[in-house]
Coordinates of C-alpha atoms in Angstrom, one line a residue:
M1 CA -86.8 -68.1 17.2
L2 CA -88.3 -71.6 18.2
E3 CA -91.7 -70.4 16.9
H4 CA -92.3 -74.1 15.3
I5 CA -92.0 -75.2 18.9
L6 CA -94.0 -72.1 20.8
A7 CA -96.6 -72.1 18.8
A8 CA -98.5 -75.0 19.8
P9 CA -96.1 -76.8 21.8
T10 CA -96.9 -80.7 22.4
R11 CA -97.3 -81.8 26.5
Y12 CA -93.9 -83.5 26.8
L13 CA -90.6 -81.2 25.1
L14 CA -87.7 -83.8 24.5
F15 CA -84.2 -81.8 23.7
T16 CA -81.2 -84.2 22.9
G17 CA -78.0 -83.5 22.3
K18 CA -74.6 -84.3 22.2
G19 CA -72.6 -82.4 24.8
G20 CA -71.9 -78.6 24.6
V21 CA -74.5 -77.8 22.0
G22 CA -76.6 -75.7 24.1
K23 CA -79.4 -78.0 24.3
T24 CA -79.5 -76.9 28.9
S25 CA -80.0 -73.4 27.1
I26 CA -82.3 -74.6 24.3
S27 CA -84.8 -76.1 26.8
S28 CA -84.4 -73.3 30.1
A29 CA -85.6 -70.5 26.9
V30 CA -88.3 -72.5 25.7
A31 CA -89.3 -73.8 29.6
V32 CA -88.9 -70.3 30.7
A33 CA -90.8 -69.0 27.6
L34 CA -94.0 -71.0 28.5
A35 CA -93.8 -69.8 31.6
D36 CA -94.6 -66.3 30.4
R37 CA -96.9 -67.2 27.9
G38 CA -99.1 -68.7 31.5
A39 CA -98.5 -72.0 31.3
R40 CA -97.0 -73.9 34.4
V41 CA -94.0 -76.0 33.6
L42 CA -91.6 -78.3 35.0
L43 CA -88.0 -77.7 33.3
V44 CA -86.6 -81.9 34.1
S45 CA -82.8 -82.5 33.1
T46 CA -81.8 -86.3 32.9
D47 CA -78.1 -85.6 32.3
P48 CA -75.4 -86.9 34.4
A49 CA -73.3 -84.1 34.4
S50 CA -76.2 -81.5 34.7
N51 CA -76.1 -78.0 34.9
L52 CA -79.3 -76.8 35.2
S53 CA -79.4 -75.3 38.3
E54 CA -76.0 -73.1 37.2
V55 CA -77.8 -72.0 34.8
L56 CA -81.2 -71.0 35.9
G57 CA -80.1 -69.5 39.3
T58 CA -81.5 -72.2 41.7
S59 CA -80.4 -74.8 43.4
L60 CA -82.6 -77.4 42.3
G61 CA -83.1 -81.4 43.8
G62 CA -85.2 -84.6 42.7
E63 CA -88.8 -82.8 43.5
P64 CA -90.2 -79.9 41.5
K65 CA -88.9 -76.3 42.9
Q66 CA -90.0 -72.6 42.0
V67 CA -87.8 -71.6 39.5
A68 CA -86.7 -67.8 41.0
G69 CA -87.7 -65.2 38.8
V70 CA -90.2 -66.8 36.5
D71 CA -93.8 -67.4 37.4
R72 CA -94.8 -70.9 37.1
L73 CA -91.6 -72.5 36.6
F74 CA -90.3 -75.4 38.4
G75 CA -87.2 -77.0 37.8
L76 CA -86.4 -81.3 38.9
D77 CA -83.0 -82.6 38.4
I78 CA -82.7 -86.2 38.8
D79 CA -79.5 -87.9 39.8
P80 CA -79.1 -91.1 37.4
L81 CA -76.9 -92.3 40.1
A82 CA -79.3 -91.9 43.1
A83 CA -82.0 -93.3 40.6
A84 CA -80.0 -96.5 40.3
A85 CA -78.7 -97.0 44.0
A86 CA -82.9 -96.7 44.5
Y87 CA -83.6 -98.9 41.5
R88 CA -80.7 -101.5 42.4
E89 CA -82.8 -102.0 46.0
R90 CA -86.1 -101.7 44.5
V91 CA -84.8 -105.0 42.1
V92 CA -82.7 -106.9 44.7
G93 CA -85.0 -106.0 48.1
P94 CA -87.7 -108.8 47.5
Y95 CA -84.4 -111.1 47.2
R96 CA -83.1 -110.1 50.9
G97 CA -83.7 -113.6 53.1
T98 CA -84.4 -115.3 50.3
L99 CA -81.8 -116.0 48.1
P100 CA -77.9 -116.9 49.7
P101 CA -76.3 -113.7 50.3
Q102 CA -73.3 -114.9 47.4
V103 CA -76.3 -114.9 44.9
I104 CA -77.5 -110.8 46.1
A105 CA -73.9 -109.8 46.3
G106 CA -74.1 -111.1 42.4
I107 CA -76.7 -109.3 41.7
E108 CA -75.8 -106.4 43.1
E109 CA -72.9 -106.1 41.0
Q110 CA -74.4 -106.5 37.9
L111 CA -76.8 -104.0 38.5
S112 CA -74.1 -102.0 38.9
G113 CA -73.4 -101.6 35.3
S114 CA -73.5 -97.8 32.9
C115 CA -77.3 -99.7 31.2
T116 CA -78.6 -100.1 35.3
V117 CA -78.0 -95.6 35.2
E118 CA -80.0 -95.3 32.1
I119 CA -82.4 -97.7 33.4
A120 CA -83.1 -96.2 36.5
A121 CA -83.1 -92.7 34.9
F122 CA -85.5 -93.9 32.1
D123 CA -88.2 -95.3 35.0
Q124 CA -88.2 -91.9 37.1
F125 CA -88.9 -90.0 33.4
T126 CA -91.5 -92.6 32.8
E127 CA -93.3 -91.1 36.0
L128 CA -93.5 -88.0 34.8
L129 CA -94.9 -89.3 31.6
A130 CA -97.3 -91.7 33.9
D131 CA -98.4 -89.0 36.2
P132 CA -97.2 -85.1 34.6
R133 CA -98.2 -84.0 38.9
G134 CA -100.8 -81.3 36.9
F135 CA -97.9 -79.1 34.8
D136 CA -99.3 -78.4 31.3
H137 CA -95.7 -79.0 30.3
V138 CA -92.6 -81.2 30.8
V139 CA -90.0 -80.2 28.9
F140 CA -86.6 -82.8 29.3
D141 CA -83.3 -81.6 29.0
T142 CA -81.7 -85.2 27.4
A143 CA -83.8 -87.3 25.8
P144 CA -84.2 -91.2 26.4
T145 CA -81.7 -92.7 24.1
G146 CA -82.4 -95.3 21.8
H147 CA -80.3 -97.2 23.5
T148 CA -83.2 -97.3 26.2
L149 CA -85.8 -97.7 23.6
R150 CA -84.1 -100.9 22.6
M151 CA -83.4 -102.3 25.8
L152 CA -86.9 -101.7 26.9
S153 CA -88.7 -103.1 24.3
L154 CA -86.6 -106.8 24.2
P155 CA -89.3 -109.6 24.3
G156 CA -89.5 -110.6 27.6
A157 CA -87.9 -113.9 28.3
W158 CA -86.0 -112.4 32.1
T159 CA -89.7 -112.6 33.5
S160 CA -89.7 -115.2 34.8
Y161 CA -86.0 -115.6 35.2
L162 CA -86.2 -114.8 38.6
D163 CA -88.6 -116.2 39.8
G164 CA -87.3 -120.1 38.4
N165 CA -83.7 -119.3 39.1
Q166 CA -81.0 -118.6 41.4
V167 CA -77.5 -118.7 40.1
G168 CA -77.7 -114.6 39.5
V169 CA -78.6 -112.6 37.2
T170 CA -78.0 -112.2 32.9
C171 CA -76.5 -109.0 32.1
V172 CA -80.1 -107.5 31.0
G173 CA -80.4 -108.2 34.7
P174 CA -81.4 -104.6 34.9
L175 CA -84.2 -105.1 33.0
A176 CA -85.2 -107.3 36.3
G177 CA -86.4 -104.5 37.9
L178 CA -88.6 -103.3 34.7
T179 CA -91.5 -106.5 35.7
Q180 CA -93.8 -104.6 38.2
Q181 CA -93.4 -101.6 36.0
R182 CA -94.0 -102.9 32.7
A183 CA -98.0 -101.5 32.2
R184 CA -96.0 -97.8 32.8
Y185 CA -93.2 -98.3 30.3
R186 CA -95.7 -99.7 27.4
A187 CA -97.6 -95.9 28.7
A188 CA -94.2 -93.7 28.7
L189 CA -93.7 -95.5 24.6
S190 CA -96.9 -94.8 23.4
A191 CA -96.8 -91.3 24.7
L192 CA -93.0 -90.8 23.3
R193 CA -94.9 -92.0 19.8
D194 CA -97.6 -89.6 19.8
S195 CA -96.7 -86.5 17.7
G196 CA -99.6 -85.0 19.6
T197 CA -98.4 -85.3 22.8
A198 CA -94.3 -85.6 22.8
T199 CA -91.9 -83.3 20.4
L200 CA -88.7 -84.3 20.0
A201 CA -85.8 -81.2 19.4
L202 CA -82.8 -82.4 18.3
V203 CA -80.6 -79.4 19.7
T204 CA -76.9 -79.2 17.4
R205 CA -75.0 -76.6 16.0
P206 CA -73.2 -75.8 12.5
D207 CA -70.5 -77.8 12.0
A208 CA -70.1 -81.0 10.4
G209 CA -69.5 -83.1 12.9
A210 CA -72.3 -82.4 15.0
L211 CA -74.4 -82.4 12.4
S212 CA -73.7 -86.2 11.4
E213 CA -73.7 -87.3 14.8
A214 CA -77.7 -85.3 15.2
S215 CA -78.7 -87.2 12.2
R216 CA -77.3 -90.7 13.4
A217 CA -79.7 -89.6 16.5
S218 CA -82.0 -88.7 14.5
E219 CA -82.5 -92.3 12.2
E220 CA -81.6 -94.1 15.5
L221 CA -84.6 -91.8 17.7
A222 CA -87.1 -92.7 14.2
A223 CA -86.5 -96.3 14.1
E224 CA -87.8 -96.9 17.9
G225 CA -90.6 -94.7 16.9
L226 CA -90.0 -91.3 17.4
T227 CA -91.4 -89.0 14.5
N228 CA -92.3 -86.4 15.8
Q229 CA -88.8 -84.4 15.6
L230 CA -87.6 -80.9 14.7
L231 CA -84.0 -79.6 14.5
V232 CA -82.3 -76.7 16.4
L233 CA -79.4 -75.5 15.4
N234 CA -76.8 -73.3 17.7
G235 CA -75.1 -71.2 17.4
V236 CA -75.7 -69.4 13.9
F237 CA -73.1 -67.0 13.1
P238 CA -74.2 -63.9 11.7
I239 CA -71.8 -63.9 8.2
S240 CA -72.6 -60.1 8.5
A241 CA -70.9 -59.4 11.2
S242 CA -68.0 -60.7 10.0
E243 CA -67.8 -59.5 6.6
P244 CA -67.1 -55.2 7.5
A245 CA -63.9 -56.2 9.8
G246 CA -62.7 -58.5 8.0
D247 CA -61.5 -60.8 10.7
P248 CA -60.0 -64.0 9.6
V249 CA -61.7 -66.0 12.4
A250 CA -64.5 -64.3 11.9
V251 CA -64.6 -64.7 8.0
A252 CA -63.4 -68.7 8.3
Y253 CA -66.0 -69.4 10.7
A254 CA -68.8 -68.2 8.9
S255 CA -67.4 -69.9 5.9
R256 CA -67.2 -73.1 7.6
Q257 CA -71.4 -73.0 8.4
R258 CA -72.0 -71.8 5.2
S259 CA -70.0 -75.2 4.0
A260 CA -72.1 -77.9 6.8
L261 CA -74.9 -76.5 6.3
A262 CA -75.1 -76.9 2.7
T263 CA -73.6 -80.3 3.1
M264 CA -76.5 -81.3 5.9
P265 CA -77.5 -85.2 5.5
Q266 CA -80.5 -85.1 3.9
S267 CA -82.0 -86.9 7.1
L268 CA -81.9 -83.9 8.8
G269 CA -82.5 -81.6 5.9
Q270 CA -86.2 -82.8 5.7
L271 CA -87.5 -81.7 9.9
P272 CA -89.0 -78.7 10.7
R273 CA -85.7 -76.4 11.6
E274 CA -85.1 -73.4 13.8
E275 CA -82.2 -71.3 14.2
V276 CA -80.6 -69.8 17.2
C277 CA -78.4 -66.8 16.5
L278 CA -74.8 -67.2 18.3
Q279 CA -74.4 -65.1 21.7
Q280 CA -71.8 -63.3 22.8
N281 CA -72.9 -63.2 26.4
P282 CA -73.9 -67.7 28.2
P283 CA -77.2 -67.5 29.0
L284 CA -77.5 -67.3 32.4
G285 CA -80.7 -66.8 34.6
P286 CA -84.4 -66.1 33.3
A287 CA -83.4 -62.7 31.9
G288 CA -80.4 -64.3 29.4
F289 CA -83.1 -67.2 28.9
R290 CA -85.3 -64.2 27.7
S291 CA -82.8 -62.3 25.4
L292 CA -82.1 -66.3 24.2
L293 CA -85.4 -65.6 22.3
A294 CA -84.6 -62.1 21.1
P295 CA -81.3 -61.1 20.9
G296 CA -79.9 -57.6 20.7
D297 CA -77.6 -56.6 18.8
T298 CA -74.2 -57.8 18.3
P299 CA -71.8 -55.4 19.3
T300 CA -69.9 -52.8 18.1
A301 CA -66.2 -53.0 19.4
P302 CA -64.0 -56.0 20.8
R303 CA -63.8 -57.1 23.9
P304 CA -60.2 -57.7 25.3
G305 CA -59.4 -61.9 26.7
G306 CA -59.4 -62.3 29.8
K307 CA -56.4 -63.2 31.9
T308 CA -54.7 -66.7 32.1
D309 CA -51.9 -68.2 34.1
E310 CA -49.5 -68.8 31.4
R311 CA -47.2 -70.9 33.6
T312 CA -49.6 -74.7 33.3
L313 CA -50.3 -73.9 29.9
E314 CA -48.4 -75.3 26.4
A315 CA -49.3 -74.3 23.1
G316 CA -49.2 -77.1 20.7
F317 CA -48.0 -81.1 22.3
E318 CA -44.6 -81.2 20.8
S319 CA -43.0 -82.6 24.5
L320 CA -45.6 -85.2 24.2
V321 CA -44.6 -85.7 20.5
E322 CA -41.2 -86.0 21.9
S323 CA -42.0 -88.0 25.1
L324 CA -43.3 -90.8 22.2
V325 CA -41.4 -90.5 19.7
A326 CA -38.4 -91.4 22.8
S327 CA -39.8 -94.6 24.5
R328 CA -40.9 -95.7 20.8
R329 CA -43.5 -97.3 22.6
G330 CA -46.9 -96.7 25.2
L331 CA -50.8 -96.0 24.8
V332 CA -52.4 -92.7 24.2
M333 CA -56.1 -92.2 24.9
T334 CA -57.9 -88.9 24.1
M335 CA -61.0 -88.9 25.9
G336 CA -64.4 -86.7 26.3
K337 CA -67.8 -86.0 25.5
G338 CA -68.8 -86.0 21.3
G339 CA -68.2 -82.9 19.4
V340 CA -65.0 -81.7 21.7
G341 CA -62.3 -83.5 19.2
K342 CA -60.9 -86.5 20.4
T343 CA -60.7 -87.5 16.6
T344 CA -58.4 -84.7 15.7
V345 CA -56.4 -84.6 18.6
A346 CA -55.7 -88.3 18.4
A347 CA -55.3 -88.1 14.7
S348 CA -52.6 -85.2 15.4
L349 CA -50.6 -86.9 17.6
A350 CA -50.6 -90.1 15.8
L351 CA -49.3 -88.7 12.0
A352 CA -46.4 -86.3 14.8
V353 CA -45.5 -89.5 15.7
A354 CA -45.3 -91.7 13.3
R355 CA -43.7 -88.9 10.8
R356 CA -40.7 -89.6 12.9
G357 CA -40.5 -93.3 11.8
V358 CA -41.7 -94.5 15.1
P359 CA -45.0 -97.3 14.7
V360 CA -48.0 -96.5 15.1
V361 CA -51.7 -97.6 15.7
L362 CA -54.7 -94.7 15.0
S363 CA -58.0 -96.6 16.5
T364 CA -61.5 -95.8 17.4
T365 CA -63.8 -96.9 19.3
D366 CA -66.5 -94.4 18.4
P367 CA -69.2 -95.1 15.5
A368 CA -69.3 -91.8 15.2
A369 CA -65.2 -91.0 14.6
H370 CA -64.2 -90.4 11.1
L371 CA -61.0 -91.2 11.0
E372 CA -60.2 -92.0 6.4
Q373 CA -62.4 -88.5 6.5
T374 CA -59.8 -86.1 9.2
L375 CA -56.1 -87.7 7.7
G376 CA -57.6 -87.0 4.2
D377 CA -55.6 -89.0 1.0
S378 CA -54.4 -92.2 2.3
D379 CA -51.2 -91.5 0.3
E380 CA -49.5 -88.6 2.0
L381 CA -49.8 -90.6 6.1
P382 CA -46.3 -91.9 6.4
P383 CA -45.6 -96.0 6.2
A384 CA -45.3 -96.1 10.2
L385 CA -48.6 -95.4 11.0
V386 CA -51.3 -97.9 10.5
V387 CA -55.2 -97.0 11.0
E388 CA -57.7 -99.0 12.2
R389 CA -61.2 -98.7 14.3
I390 CA -63.0 -101.3 16.3
D391 CA -66.1 -101.6 14.7
P392 CA -68.7 -102.2 17.1
E393 CA -71.2 -104.8 14.6
A394 CA -68.1 -107.2 13.9
A395 CA -67.1 -107.6 17.5
T396 CA -70.4 -108.1 18.8
A397 CA -70.7 -110.6 16.2
A398 CA -67.5 -112.3 17.0
Y399 CA -68.1 -112.3 20.8
T400 CA -72.1 -113.4 20.3
A401 CA -70.6 -117.2 18.2
E402 CA -68.0 -117.1 20.4
V403 CA -70.7 -116.8 23.6
L404 CA -72.4 -119.4 22.4
T405 CA -70.6 -122.7 21.0
S406 CA -68.6 -122.2 24.5
A407 CA -71.1 -121.5 27.1
G408 CA -74.0 -122.0 25.7
A409 CA -73.6 -125.3 24.3
R410 CA -73.5 -126.6 28.0
L411 CA -77.6 -124.6 28.2
E412 CA -80.9 -125.9 27.0
G413 CA -84.5 -125.2 27.7
S414 CA -85.4 -121.5 29.1
A415 CA -81.6 -120.9 30.5
R416 CA -80.2 -121.2 26.4
D417 CA -83.6 -118.7 25.6
V418 CA -82.6 -116.3 28.7
L419 CA -79.2 -116.3 27.3
L420 CA -79.7 -115.6 23.3
E421 CA -82.0 -112.4 24.8
D422 CA -79.4 -111.5 26.2
L423 CA -77.1 -112.0 23.6
R424 CA -79.8 -109.2 22.2
S425 CA -79.2 -106.9 23.8
P426 CA -77.3 -103.3 23.6
C427 CA -74.8 -104.5 27.3
T428 CA -74.0 -107.5 24.5
Q429 CA -72.2 -105.0 22.6
E430 CA -70.6 -102.5 25.2
I431 CA -68.8 -106.2 26.7
A432 CA -67.9 -106.9 22.7
V433 CA -66.1 -103.9 22.2
F434 CA -64.2 -103.6 25.5
R435 CA -62.0 -106.9 24.9
E436 CA -61.5 -105.3 21.7
F437 CA -60.2 -102.6 23.3
A438 CA -58.3 -104.3 25.8
K439 CA -56.8 -106.3 22.8
T440 CA -55.3 -102.8 21.7
V441 CA -54.0 -101.5 24.8
A442 CA -51.7 -104.5 25.0
R443 CA -50.0 -103.8 21.5
A444 CA -48.7 -100.9 23.2
E445 CA -46.1 -103.2 24.4
D446 CA -44.1 -102.4 21.5
R447 CA -45.8 -99.5 19.6
V448 CA -47.3 -96.4 20.1
V449 CA -51.0 -97.0 20.2
V450 CA -53.1 -93.8 19.9
L451 CA -56.8 -94.7 21.0
D452 CA -59.3 -92.8 20.1
T453 CA -62.5 -92.5 22.7
A454 CA -61.5 -95.2 25.4
P455 CA -64.5 -97.0 27.5
S456 CA -65.7 -93.9 29.7
G457 CA -64.5 -93.1 33.1
H458 CA -68.1 -94.5 34.7
T459 CA -66.8 -98.4 32.8
L460 CA -63.0 -97.9 34.2
L461 CA -64.8 -96.7 37.5
L462 CA -66.3 -100.6 37.8
L463 CA -62.8 -102.2 35.9
D464 CA -61.8 -101.4 39.8
A465 CA -64.6 -101.5 41.9
A466 CA -66.3 -103.8 41.0
R467 CA -64.8 -106.2 38.0
T468 CA -67.9 -105.8 36.2
F469 CA -66.7 -106.6 32.8
R470 CA -63.8 -109.4 33.8
Q471 CA -66.7 -111.2 35.6
E472 CA -69.1 -110.7 33.2
V473 CA -66.9 -112.3 30.2
S474 CA -65.9 -114.9 32.7
R475 CA -69.1 -115.6 33.2
R476 CA -69.9 -116.3 29.3
A477 CA -66.5 -117.6 27.8
D478 CA -64.9 -120.3 28.9
E479 CA -61.4 -118.5 29.3
L480 CA -60.8 -115.1 30.6
P481 CA -58.5 -113.1 28.1
V482 CA -55.2 -112.2 29.6
E483 CA -55.6 -108.9 27.7
V484 CA -58.8 -108.2 30.1
E485 CA -56.8 -109.8 33.0
R486 CA -53.8 -107.1 32.2
L487 CA -56.2 -104.2 30.8
L488 CA -56.6 -102.4 34.6
D489 CA -52.7 -102.8 35.4
R490 CA -51.8 -101.2 32.3
L491 CA -54.1 -98.4 32.2
S492 CA -53.0 -96.9 35.3
D493 CA -49.1 -97.8 34.9
R494 CA -48.2 -94.0 33.8
D495 CA -45.6 -95.2 31.8
Y496 CA -47.5 -97.5 30.2
T497 CA -50.5 -95.2 29.4
R498 CA -51.4 -91.3 29.1
V499 CA -54.8 -90.2 29.0
L500 CA -55.5 -86.9 27.6
V501 CA -58.6 -84.9 28.8
V502 CA -59.8 -83.2 25.5
T503 CA -62.6 -80.4 26.3
L504 CA -63.8 -77.3 25.1
A505 CA -63.9 -73.8 27.4
E506 CA -67.5 -74.1 27.7
P507 CA -69.4 -74.8 30.3
T508 CA -70.8 -77.6 29.6
P509 CA -67.9 -79.8 28.1
V510 CA -66.1 -79.0 31.3
H511 CA -68.0 -79.9 34.0
E512 CA -68.2 -83.0 31.6
A513 CA -65.2 -84.3 31.5
Q514 CA -64.1 -83.3 35.0
A515 CA -66.1 -86.0 36.0
L516 CA -64.5 -87.9 34.0
Q517 CA -61.8 -87.3 35.1
E518 CA -62.6 -87.9 39.0
D519 CA -64.4 -91.5 37.6
L520 CA -60.8 -92.2 36.0
L521 CA -58.6 -91.1 39.7
R522 CA -61.3 -93.7 41.6
A523 CA -60.5 -96.5 39.4
G524 CA -56.9 -95.5 40.0
I525 CA -55.9 -93.5 36.5
A526 CA -54.8 -90.3 36.4
P527 CA -55.2 -88.1 33.4
M528 CA -52.0 -87.3 32.0
A529 CA -52.8 -83.6 30.8
W530 CA -55.5 -81.7 29.6
V531 CA -56.7 -80.1 26.0
I532 CA -57.9 -77.3 26.4
N533 CA -59.3 -77.6 22.1
Q534 CA -60.6 -74.9 19.5
S535 CA -60.3 -72.1 21.4
L536 CA -61.3 -68.5 20.3
L537 CA -59.3 -66.7 23.1
A538 CA -56.2 -68.6 22.0
S539 CA -56.8 -67.5 18.3
A540 CA -56.3 -63.9 18.5
T541 CA -59.2 -63.0 16.8
R542 CA -60.4 -58.9 16.4
D543 CA -64.7 -59.4 15.2
P544 CA -66.2 -57.9 17.4
L545 CA -68.2 -60.8 18.7
L546 CA -65.8 -64.0 18.4
A547 CA -63.5 -62.0 20.6
Q548 CA -66.4 -61.5 23.0
I549 CA -67.1 -64.3 23.0
A550 CA -63.3 -65.3 23.5
S551 CA -63.1 -63.6 26.8
H552 CA -65.1 -65.2 28.3
E553 CA -63.6 -68.6 28.3
S554 CA -61.0 -67.1 30.6
R555 CA -63.2 -68.4 33.8
W556 CA -62.5 -72.4 32.3
F557 CA -59.1 -71.6 31.8
D558 CA -59.1 -71.6 35.6
V559 CA -61.2 -74.1 36.0
V560 CA -58.9 -76.2 34.0
R561 CA -55.7 -75.5 35.3
D562 CA -57.0 -76.1 38.9
L563 CA -57.8 -79.9 37.6
C564 CA -54.4 -80.7 35.6
Q565 CA -51.3 -79.5 36.1
T566 CA -50.3 -79.9 32.3
V567 CA -53.1 -78.4 30.4
F568 CA -52.6 -78.6 26.6
V569 CA -54.3 -75.8 24.1
V570 CA -55.3 -75.2 20.8
P571 CA -56.4 -72.3 19.0
W572 CA -59.7 -71.9 16.9
Q573 CA -58.5 -72.9 13.4
V574 CA -58.9 -70.8 9.7
T575 CA -57.6 -73.4 8.2
P576 CA -59.6 -76.5 9.3
P577 CA -57.3 -79.3 10.5
V578 CA -57.9 -82.1 8.2
G579 CA -54.7 -83.9 6.0
V580 CA -51.9 -84.3 7.2
A581 CA -51.2 -80.1 6.6
G582 CA -53.7 -79.3 8.5
L583 CA -53.3 -81.7 11.0
L584 CA -49.8 -81.9 11.6
T585 CA -50.0 -77.6 12.0
L586 CA -52.4 -78.4 14.3
A587 CA -49.5 -80.1 16.9
G588 CA -46.8 -77.9 16.7
Q589 CA -49.0 -74.8 16.7
R590 CA -47.0 -72.0 18.3
L591 CA -49.2 -68.6 19.3
S592 CA -47.9 -65.4 18.9
G593 CA -48.8 -61.7 20.6
A594 CA -51.5 -61.0 23.8
T595 CA -52.7 -65.1 24.6
R596 CA -49.1 -66.3 23.8
L597 CA -48.2 -69.0 26.0
A598 CA -45.6 -70.5 27.5
E599 CA -44.2 -74.3 28.3
P600 CA -46.0 -75.6 31.4
V601 CA -43.9 -75.7 35.0
P602 CA -44.5 -77.4 38.4
R603 CA -47.0 -76.1 40.2

């Protein structure tokens, strides 16, 4: 297994993929295997929601540390927030005592955005590319994104901007800190684009949505010159294990994987491919990662599911649907990382409410979301349902034109050049989508609006802590839109906004959702409920392998119920939750037997 990687490994191995696909497990297994073969290896995580210390059984920090139980393997956790703080000080430090305090405060605020966090993590990442510290291989869990690479390849009008201006910085302000690092960044990008030096492993699962997103990432990174790619299919279900038992969940599980692989995007089908079988136990520690590459036999007897506290779990969304029907207005936001089923949950809720005659707008800010495919035949949709999407490219084009007409009309020479380059930055799209998001939120005054994938918790935190977007929008435009002005008040109003945090009963999705909730709470936005989606434990499967996997979900049920009083549980569905019938079943699913879940009561 993973022989394409291990046969002739490059010095730098980068594993990328959305949350929950198993990139930490795969990258850790490869790092352990390389170390066992005699190489000196450094395993690095650049993931803000990293659980590398947990899975390795070794507490890691900002400096390489020997991993217990594996000779020659060292681990390192890059903390993006700490990196961003150090990065901000490096940018701002030289100007303290030179520029007025209000200008320094403006620069610090400008550097508080998500772009800075990403660039700061990349800054430490490039240090390891420039100086691998004597390691034979450096294995990265989460590679740099196309967003970062595009930002680093901007032409450079900002180079002399801070030196010649004392009016603050633009949206590409984070790039001002790159001036002193330019040669190192050029060398890093060159190394990433060298197929003899770096390999990019796209980790995904045999699921149609995950494969589609992996294809998009592959094309985006290839466009930036990272062409030495391979595909790692994680969690492949051994079909033979399901056929003798005849368990309907297992048969459907295997069938769905076969269908997804048969319709895999062409761009992925052309890549070298590795497959890793679905594991009965989560790989933890060196022994677990060694077994991942040489798995044992499939279990022959079902394992019972763990115990769950039924008081805080609700099967289906009936209570939420009834509340929305009664109020006939308000915003519902499904939030969480890619691949957890936010789009399906959002579509299910919107359809259930609209079917009762309440006007509903179903929209999304996620460019990877496929609302039309999820909803199915449009002729079957209730007339009260309106389906939309916030198109990032259209929003950016409209916003760019508006800024050039307003703020741009007052600028000349180098100042206009900086604005033009500023508008080419990926940050511009973030602001443009943000404004459209604010407009969509405002529409919930007189109807129900269900929004799939709102801005991240990090962005919402900035709204409260520094009002970054409000100030950025007002700096570029002549007038601050009223929707932006009132956005945070609407989002923090529990009678107006219901936030659903969607997760899977697995470590990475739960950890990432927990970090999201913490950001939301700091911004004054309290989630109404969590949704544990695609639960095998709730499906009552009796297949030996799937039942064993289901038993591990109990731990994450316990974690989630401690984080939120109301928890909705959605079982793994034998019939895909697509189309009107499937989505309505999802919204009103009732369970039976040993995994029956009761209505929530106050804790």
